[in-house]
Short mmCIF file of N, CA and C in Angstrom, two decimals:
data_model
loop_
_atom_site.label_atom_id
_atom_site.label_comp_id
_atom_site.label_asym_id
_atom_site.label_seq_id
_atom_site.Cartn_x
_atom_site.Cartn_y
_atom_site.Cartn_z
N MET A 981 15.49 264.63 98.69
CA MET A 981 16.06 265.58 98.19
C MET A 981 15.66 265.77 96.75
N LYS A 982 15.02 267.05 96.72
CA LYS A 982 14.40 267.42 95.48
C LYS A 982 15.34 267.25 94.02
N LEU A 983 14.90 267.10 92.99
CA LEU A 983 15.99 267.15 92.22
C LEU A 983 16.48 268.23 91.57
N LYS A 984 15.98 269.59 91.82
CA LYS A 984 16.42 270.92 91.49
C LYS A 984 17.64 271.04 92.64
N ASP A 985 17.42 270.39 93.81
CA ASP A 985 18.23 270.73 95.07
C ASP A 985 19.64 269.88 94.91
N LYS A 986 19.40 268.71 94.22
CA LYS A 986 20.62 267.89 93.82
C LYS A 986 21.31 268.25 92.85
N ALA A 987 20.75 268.70 91.53
CA ALA A 987 21.49 269.45 90.76
C ALA A 987 22.17 270.44 91.13
N LEU A 988 21.80 271.63 91.91
CA LEU A 988 22.33 272.59 92.59
C LEU A 988 23.45 272.09 93.50
N LYS A 989 23.28 270.99 94.03
CA LYS A 989 24.72 270.72 94.91
C LYS A 989 25.94 270.06 94.06
N ILE A 990 25.31 269.38 92.81
CA ILE A 990 26.26 268.71 91.70
C ILE A 990 27.17 270.13 91.31
N VAL A 991 26.46 270.81 90.92
CA VAL A 991 27.36 272.29 90.07
C VAL A 991 28.33 272.82 91.20
N GLY A 992 27.70 272.90 92.49
CA GLY A 992 28.63 273.42 93.60
C GLY A 992 29.98 272.63 93.63
N LYS A 993 29.86 271.31 93.25
CA LYS A 993 31.01 270.77 92.97
C LYS A 993 32.03 270.94 92.15
N ILE A 994 31.61 271.64 91.08
CA ILE A 994 32.96 271.89 89.79
C ILE A 994 33.96 272.54 90.35
N PRO A 995 34.95 272.48 90.04
CA PRO A 995 36.22 273.10 90.66
C PRO A 995 36.36 274.27 89.62
N LYS A 996 36.86 275.47 90.30
CA LYS A 996 37.39 276.34 89.50
C LYS A 996 38.54 275.96 88.49
N GLY A 997 38.26 276.77 87.23
CA GLY A 997 39.07 276.22 85.96
C GLY A 997 38.49 275.16 85.38
N LYS A 998 37.38 274.49 85.76
CA LYS A 998 36.53 273.50 84.96
C LYS A 998 35.12 273.99 84.42
N VAL A 999 34.65 273.44 83.79
CA VAL A 999 33.12 273.44 83.11
C VAL A 999 32.54 271.68 83.08
N ALA A 1000 30.98 272.17 83.27
CA ALA A 1000 30.66 270.37 83.32
C ALA A 1000 29.17 271.06 82.38
N THR A 1001 28.68 269.95 81.57
CA THR A 1001 27.53 270.49 80.78
C THR A 1001 26.53 270.02 81.55
N TYR A 1002 25.10 270.92 81.03
CA TYR A 1002 23.89 271.02 81.61
C TYR A 1002 23.64 269.04 81.63
N SER A 1003 24.08 268.47 80.50
CA SER A 1003 23.51 267.02 80.25
C SER A 1003 24.21 266.19 81.39
N GLN A 1004 25.59 266.62 81.75
CA GLN A 1004 26.09 265.85 82.87
C GLN A 1004 25.36 265.83 84.04
N ILE A 1005 25.03 267.34 84.57
CA ILE A 1005 24.47 267.45 85.55
C ILE A 1005 23.13 266.90 86.05
N ALA A 1006 22.21 267.21 84.66
CA ALA A 1006 21.17 266.44 84.65
C ALA A 1006 20.91 264.88 84.90
N LYS A 1007 22.37 264.24 84.21
CA LYS A 1007 22.13 262.92 84.35
C LYS A 1007 22.48 262.29 85.71
N LEU A 1008 23.28 263.09 86.56
CA LEU A 1008 23.73 262.99 87.93
C LEU A 1008 22.67 262.94 88.65
N ALA A 1009 21.76 264.00 88.49
CA ALA A 1009 20.96 264.38 89.37
C ALA A 1009 19.35 263.65 89.02
N GLY A 1010 19.59 262.88 88.23
CA GLY A 1010 18.53 262.13 87.90
C GLY A 1010 17.36 262.78 87.17
N VAL A 1011 17.58 263.51 86.24
CA VAL A 1011 16.69 264.51 85.58
C VAL A 1011 16.36 264.08 84.00
N LYS A 1012 15.72 263.56 83.48
CA LYS A 1012 15.56 263.08 82.17
C LYS A 1012 16.29 264.19 80.96
N SER A 1013 16.16 265.44 81.24
CA SER A 1013 16.48 266.34 80.32
C SER A 1013 17.34 267.28 80.65
N PRO A 1014 18.30 267.89 80.06
CA PRO A 1014 19.17 269.13 80.65
C PRO A 1014 18.46 270.38 80.70
N ARG A 1015 17.21 270.22 80.02
CA ARG A 1015 16.53 271.66 79.98
C ARG A 1015 16.21 272.42 81.07
N PRO A 1016 15.52 271.50 82.45
CA PRO A 1016 15.40 272.02 83.70
C PRO A 1016 16.33 272.51 84.27
N VAL A 1017 17.60 271.57 83.98
CA VAL A 1017 18.79 272.43 84.76
C VAL A 1017 19.11 273.29 84.60
N GLY A 1018 19.12 274.03 83.52
CA GLY A 1018 19.69 275.42 82.88
C GLY A 1018 18.49 276.38 83.51
N ASN A 1019 16.94 275.70 83.44
CA ASN A 1019 16.18 276.74 84.28
C ASN A 1019 16.47 277.17 85.27
N TRP A 1020 16.67 275.78 86.14
CA TRP A 1020 17.12 275.71 87.77
C TRP A 1020 18.33 276.91 87.90
N LEU A 1021 19.42 276.41 87.23
CA LEU A 1021 20.52 277.56 87.10
C LEU A 1021 20.60 279.02 86.74
N HIS A 1022 19.55 279.00 86.18
CA HIS A 1022 19.29 280.73 85.82
C HIS A 1022 17.96 281.40 86.78
N THR A 1023 17.76 280.70 87.87
CA THR A 1023 16.67 281.14 88.57
C THR A 1023 17.19 280.56 90.30
N HIS A 1024 18.19 279.98 90.07
CA HIS A 1024 18.10 279.91 91.92
C HIS A 1024 18.06 280.75 93.11
N GLY A 1025 18.96 281.84 92.67
CA GLY A 1025 19.31 282.98 93.49
C GLY A 1025 19.93 282.86 94.45
N GLN A 1026 21.09 281.62 94.69
CA GLN A 1026 22.05 281.65 95.53
C GLN A 1026 23.23 282.29 95.37
N PRO A 1027 24.03 282.65 96.39
CA PRO A 1027 25.31 282.69 95.98
C PRO A 1027 26.43 282.02 94.81
N ILE A 1028 26.85 282.60 94.21
CA ILE A 1028 27.77 282.32 93.43
C ILE A 1028 29.03 281.27 93.97
N THR A 1029 28.87 281.38 95.42
CA THR A 1029 29.88 280.59 95.86
C THR A 1029 29.52 279.26 96.33
N GLU A 1030 28.46 279.18 96.41
CA GLU A 1030 27.55 277.97 96.50
C GLU A 1030 27.16 277.26 95.12
N VAL A 1031 26.62 278.10 94.29
CA VAL A 1031 26.28 277.39 92.82
C VAL A 1031 26.97 278.34 91.89
N PRO A 1032 28.28 277.67 91.57
CA PRO A 1032 28.61 278.63 90.50
C PRO A 1032 28.31 278.18 89.09
N CYS A 1033 27.19 278.56 88.86
CA CYS A 1033 26.73 278.04 87.91
C CYS A 1033 27.51 278.75 86.32
N HIS A 1034 28.07 279.01 86.49
CA HIS A 1034 28.87 280.06 85.34
C HIS A 1034 29.88 278.87 84.72
N ARG A 1035 30.16 278.46 85.69
CA ARG A 1035 30.49 276.81 85.30
C ARG A 1035 29.86 275.56 84.24
N VAL A 1036 28.87 276.19 83.95
CA VAL A 1036 27.96 275.15 83.31
C VAL A 1036 27.60 275.53 81.83
N VAL A 1037 27.96 274.62 80.83
CA VAL A 1037 27.88 274.79 79.52
C VAL A 1037 27.31 273.93 78.76
N ASN A 1038 26.85 274.46 77.10
CA ASN A 1038 26.19 273.10 76.63
C ASN A 1038 26.86 272.12 76.11
N ALA A 1039 26.60 271.31 75.63
CA ALA A 1039 27.08 269.79 74.96
C ALA A 1039 28.27 270.09 74.25
N LYS A 1040 28.41 271.18 73.64
CA LYS A 1040 29.04 271.72 72.28
C LYS A 1040 30.36 272.89 72.91
N GLY A 1041 29.86 272.91 74.43
CA GLY A 1041 30.99 273.88 75.08
C GLY A 1041 30.43 275.36 74.58
N GLY A 1042 29.25 275.65 74.74
CA GLY A 1042 28.79 277.17 74.32
C GLY A 1042 28.47 277.50 75.50
N LEU A 1043 28.20 278.55 75.58
CA LEU A 1043 28.15 279.57 76.93
C LEU A 1043 26.32 279.60 76.58
N ALA A 1044 25.88 280.50 77.59
CA ALA A 1044 24.39 280.37 78.06
C ALA A 1044 23.97 281.62 77.71
N LYS A 1045 23.37 281.78 76.49
CA LYS A 1045 22.77 283.08 75.82
C LYS A 1045 22.13 284.09 77.11
N ASN A 1046 21.22 283.07 78.09
CA ASN A 1046 20.58 283.83 79.15
C ASN A 1046 21.00 283.46 80.47
N PHE A 1047 22.07 283.43 80.20
CA PHE A 1047 22.82 283.48 81.74
C PHE A 1047 22.16 284.30 82.85
N GLY A 1048 21.74 283.75 83.82
CA GLY A 1048 21.23 284.52 84.93
C GLY A 1048 21.82 286.14 85.33
N ALA A 1049 23.13 286.11 85.32
CA ALA A 1049 23.54 287.10 85.84
C ALA A 1049 23.28 288.68 85.17
N LYS A 1050 23.77 289.81 85.57
CA LYS A 1050 23.66 290.92 84.72
C LYS A 1050 24.66 290.91 83.83
N GLY A 1051 24.05 291.34 82.66
CA GLY A 1051 25.69 291.08 81.62
C GLY A 1051 25.35 289.83 80.72
N LYS A 1052 24.51 288.98 81.22
CA LYS A 1052 24.21 287.76 80.53
C LYS A 1052 25.50 287.00 80.14
N ILE A 1053 25.58 286.63 78.76
CA ILE A 1053 26.68 285.91 78.45
C ILE A 1053 28.09 286.02 78.47
N LYS A 1054 28.29 287.93 78.58
CA LYS A 1054 29.40 288.23 78.68
C LYS A 1054 29.85 288.43 79.92
N THR A 1055 29.08 288.00 81.12
CA THR A 1055 29.23 287.77 82.05
C THR A 1055 29.58 286.48 82.33
N GLN A 1056 29.17 285.62 81.85
CA GLN A 1056 29.72 284.05 82.42
C GLN A 1056 31.27 284.03 81.69
N ALA A 1057 31.37 284.52 80.58
CA ALA A 1057 32.52 284.46 79.77
C ALA A 1057 34.06 285.18 80.87
N LYS A 1058 33.22 286.33 81.34
CA LYS A 1058 34.26 286.82 81.97
C LYS A 1058 34.74 286.36 83.41
N ARG A 1059 33.76 285.53 83.79
CA ARG A 1059 34.00 284.62 85.29
C ARG A 1059 34.61 283.59 85.01
N LEU A 1060 34.54 282.86 83.68
CA LEU A 1060 35.20 281.71 83.55
C LEU A 1060 36.78 282.27 83.08
N ARG A 1061 36.83 283.47 82.42
CA ARG A 1061 38.13 283.51 82.23
C ARG A 1061 38.80 283.91 83.62
N ALA A 1062 38.34 284.94 84.60
CA ALA A 1062 39.18 284.87 85.69
C ALA A 1062 39.58 283.32 86.62
N GLU A 1063 38.92 282.75 85.95
CA GLU A 1063 39.29 280.94 86.64
C GLU A 1063 40.00 280.37 85.82
N GLY A 1064 40.62 281.15 84.62
CA GLY A 1064 41.36 280.43 83.93
C GLY A 1064 41.02 279.56 82.71
N VAL A 1065 39.86 279.74 82.49
CA VAL A 1065 39.32 278.86 81.13
C VAL A 1065 39.33 280.19 80.03
N GLU A 1066 40.35 279.67 78.80
CA GLU A 1066 39.79 280.12 77.72
C GLU A 1066 38.32 280.04 77.02
N VAL A 1067 38.01 281.15 76.79
CA VAL A 1067 36.59 281.69 76.02
C VAL A 1067 37.04 282.11 74.62
N LYS A 1068 36.39 281.64 74.03
CA LYS A 1068 36.83 282.21 72.42
C LYS A 1068 35.42 282.19 71.59
N ASN A 1069 34.77 283.06 71.31
CA ASN A 1069 33.50 283.51 70.58
C ASN A 1069 32.32 282.68 71.28
N PHE A 1070 32.29 282.98 72.88
CA PHE A 1070 31.57 282.59 73.60
C PHE A 1070 31.66 280.74 74.09
N GLN A 1071 32.78 280.51 73.39
CA GLN A 1071 32.65 278.66 73.34
C GLN A 1071 33.92 278.40 74.59
N VAL A 1072 34.14 277.24 74.97
CA VAL A 1072 35.20 276.70 75.61
C VAL A 1072 35.24 275.42 74.99
N ASP A 1073 36.62 274.96 74.99
CA ASP A 1073 37.08 273.87 74.64
C ASP A 1073 36.92 273.07 75.66
N LEU A 1074 35.94 271.76 75.37
CA LEU A 1074 35.52 270.71 76.16
C LEU A 1074 36.89 270.04 76.59
N GLU A 1075 37.60 269.64 75.63
CA GLU A 1075 38.93 268.38 75.72
C GLU A 1075 39.82 269.40 76.84
N LYS A 1076 39.55 270.26 76.70
CA LYS A 1076 40.85 270.63 77.72
C LYS A 1076 40.02 271.16 79.12
N TYR A 1077 38.83 271.50 79.27
CA TYR A 1077 38.23 272.09 80.43
C TYR A 1077 36.98 271.48 81.16
N LEU A 1078 36.79 270.36 80.27
CA LEU A 1078 35.25 269.55 80.85
C LEU A 1078 35.75 268.84 82.31
N TYR A 1079 35.11 268.95 83.12
CA TYR A 1079 35.04 268.38 84.71
C TYR A 1079 34.86 266.80 84.57
N HIS A 1080 35.35 265.75 84.82
CA HIS A 1080 35.00 264.93 84.63
C HIS A 1080 34.43 264.04 86.42
N ILE A 1081 33.05 264.40 85.91
CA ILE A 1081 32.42 264.41 87.41
C ILE A 1081 32.58 262.50 88.23
N PRO A 1082 33.05 262.62 89.24
CA PRO A 1082 32.95 261.26 89.79
C PRO A 1082 31.61 260.67 89.73
N GLY A 1083 31.42 259.43 89.34
CA GLY A 1083 30.13 258.53 88.94
C GLY A 1083 29.46 258.25 87.72
N MET A 1084 30.65 259.62 86.89
CA MET A 1084 29.86 259.29 85.42
C MET A 1084 30.89 258.84 84.39
#
């Protein structure tokens, strides 16, 4: 399985109401840097039901300025809020919403 496919599969397992970081996804997928994970998530073209990329944030809980959907960062915030995640100033409280991915 390609690293990209592995990363996208991991993202697909993040439950509603939780977030994961690019670094978490990279580590589990065997990618050395979180940067390619971000690039893959913003260009994958798969349905949100399969790859809920809006649930991935940076290491400080910040939303993606270059979020791939129309509306960019505001769309990511809207999708997270719809799932019950509090977003303040385009930031998520990782202590409260971070998904502790099995295997990490």
